Amino acid sequence: MNAENYIKLEFPSKSCNEAYARTAAAAFAAQLDPTLEELGDIKTAVSEAVTNCIVHAYPDTVGRIRMRLRILPENRLEIAVQDWGRGIENVDKAMEPLFTTGGEERSGMGFTIMESFMDRLRVRSKPGRGTTVTLLRRIRSRGEPG
């Protein structure tokens, strides 16, 4: 599918970069003229995806995270967050609400939150090779019925 516009960002898996990724995604999405609610949803989903990389993919080290954003036809925003960390042994199990490998301070709701704020969520992972989370959200045109 041909993108109308795109950006790629790569950054270390440091918690201080989560806010940058969230803000960059919102700034890129702004060209679609989203509502404040839509921007909030995008920022929340990106936050969860990047935090998963930081906490789960690279729990004991600093690794690399790549975020690619694309504007697709029909006002659709695609966000892919990729890491080259541990990977996920069982994606279906990891996507269950309250399941976590991050210790008792983690809620296990990351994928559930991403799914609730996006139109589509796809998770691809290979143990020992990393994970790519792809989020898709259609931005409604102003005045379009909700």
PDB file of C-alpha atoms in Angstrom, residues 2 5 9 16 21-22 27-28 32-33 35 39 57 65 67 72-73 77 90 94 110 112 117 121-122 129 133 138 146:
ATOM      1  CA  ASN A   2       1.452   3.350  -1.006  1.00  0.00           C
ATOM      2  CA  ASN A   5       3.740  10.479   3.727  1.00  0.00           C
ATOM      3  CA  LEU A   9      12.693   7.307  13.901  1.00  0.00           C
ATOM      4  CA  CYS A  16      13.116   9.273  28.635  1.00  0.00           C
ATOM      5  CA  ALA A  21       8.083   8.972  20.642  1.00  0.00           C
ATOM      6  CA  ARG A  22       4.581   9.819  21.844  1.00  0.00           C
ATOM      7  CA  ALA A  27       3.014  15.789  15.658  1.00  0.00           C
ATOM      8  CA  PHE A  28       3.115  13.564  12.564  1.00  0.00           C
ATOM      9  CA  LEU A  32      -4.627  14.517   9.325  1.00  0.00           C
ATOM     10  CA  ASP A  33      -6.380  17.154  11.490  1.00  0.00           C
ATOM     11  CA  THR A  35      -9.468  15.754  17.267  1.00  0.00           C
ATOM     12  CA  LEU A  39      -4.456  12.586  19.366  1.00  0.00           C
ATOM     13  CA  ALA A  57      12.334  -6.453  25.058  1.00  0.00           C
ATOM     14  CA  ILE A  65      13.675   0.876  18.982  1.00  0.00           C
ATOM     15  CA  MET A  67       9.173   3.672  14.992  1.00  0.00           C
ATOM     16  CA  LEU A  72      -2.197   5.823   4.124  1.00  0.00           C
ATOM     17  CA  PRO A  73      -5.144   6.583   1.826  1.00  0.00           C
ATOM     18  CA  LEU A  77      -2.409   6.386  10.228  1.00  0.00           C
ATOM     19  CA  ASN A  90       3.492 -16.838  23.002  1.00  0.00           C
ATOM     20  CA  ALA A  94       0.869 -12.051  25.942  1.00  0.00           C
ATOM     21  CA  GLY A 110      -0.499  -2.809  27.390  1.00  0.00           C
ATOM     22  CA  THR A 112      -5.423  -4.345  25.644  1.00  0.00           C
ATOM     23  CA  PHE A 117      -7.468   2.980  21.201  1.00  0.00           C
ATOM     24  CA  LEU A 121      -3.407  -4.080  16.300  1.00  0.00           C
ATOM     25  CA  ARG A 122      -0.989  -6.648  14.893  1.00  0.00           C
ATOM     26  CA  ARG A 129      14.884 -11.754  17.508  1.00  0.00           C
ATOM     27  CA  VAL A 133       3.720  -3.962  16.924  1.00  0.00           C
ATOM     28  CA  ARG A 138      -8.431   5.979  10.754  1.00  0.00           C
ATOM     29  CA  GLY A 146     -18.867   9.501  14.499  1.00  0.00           C
TER      30      GLY A 146
END
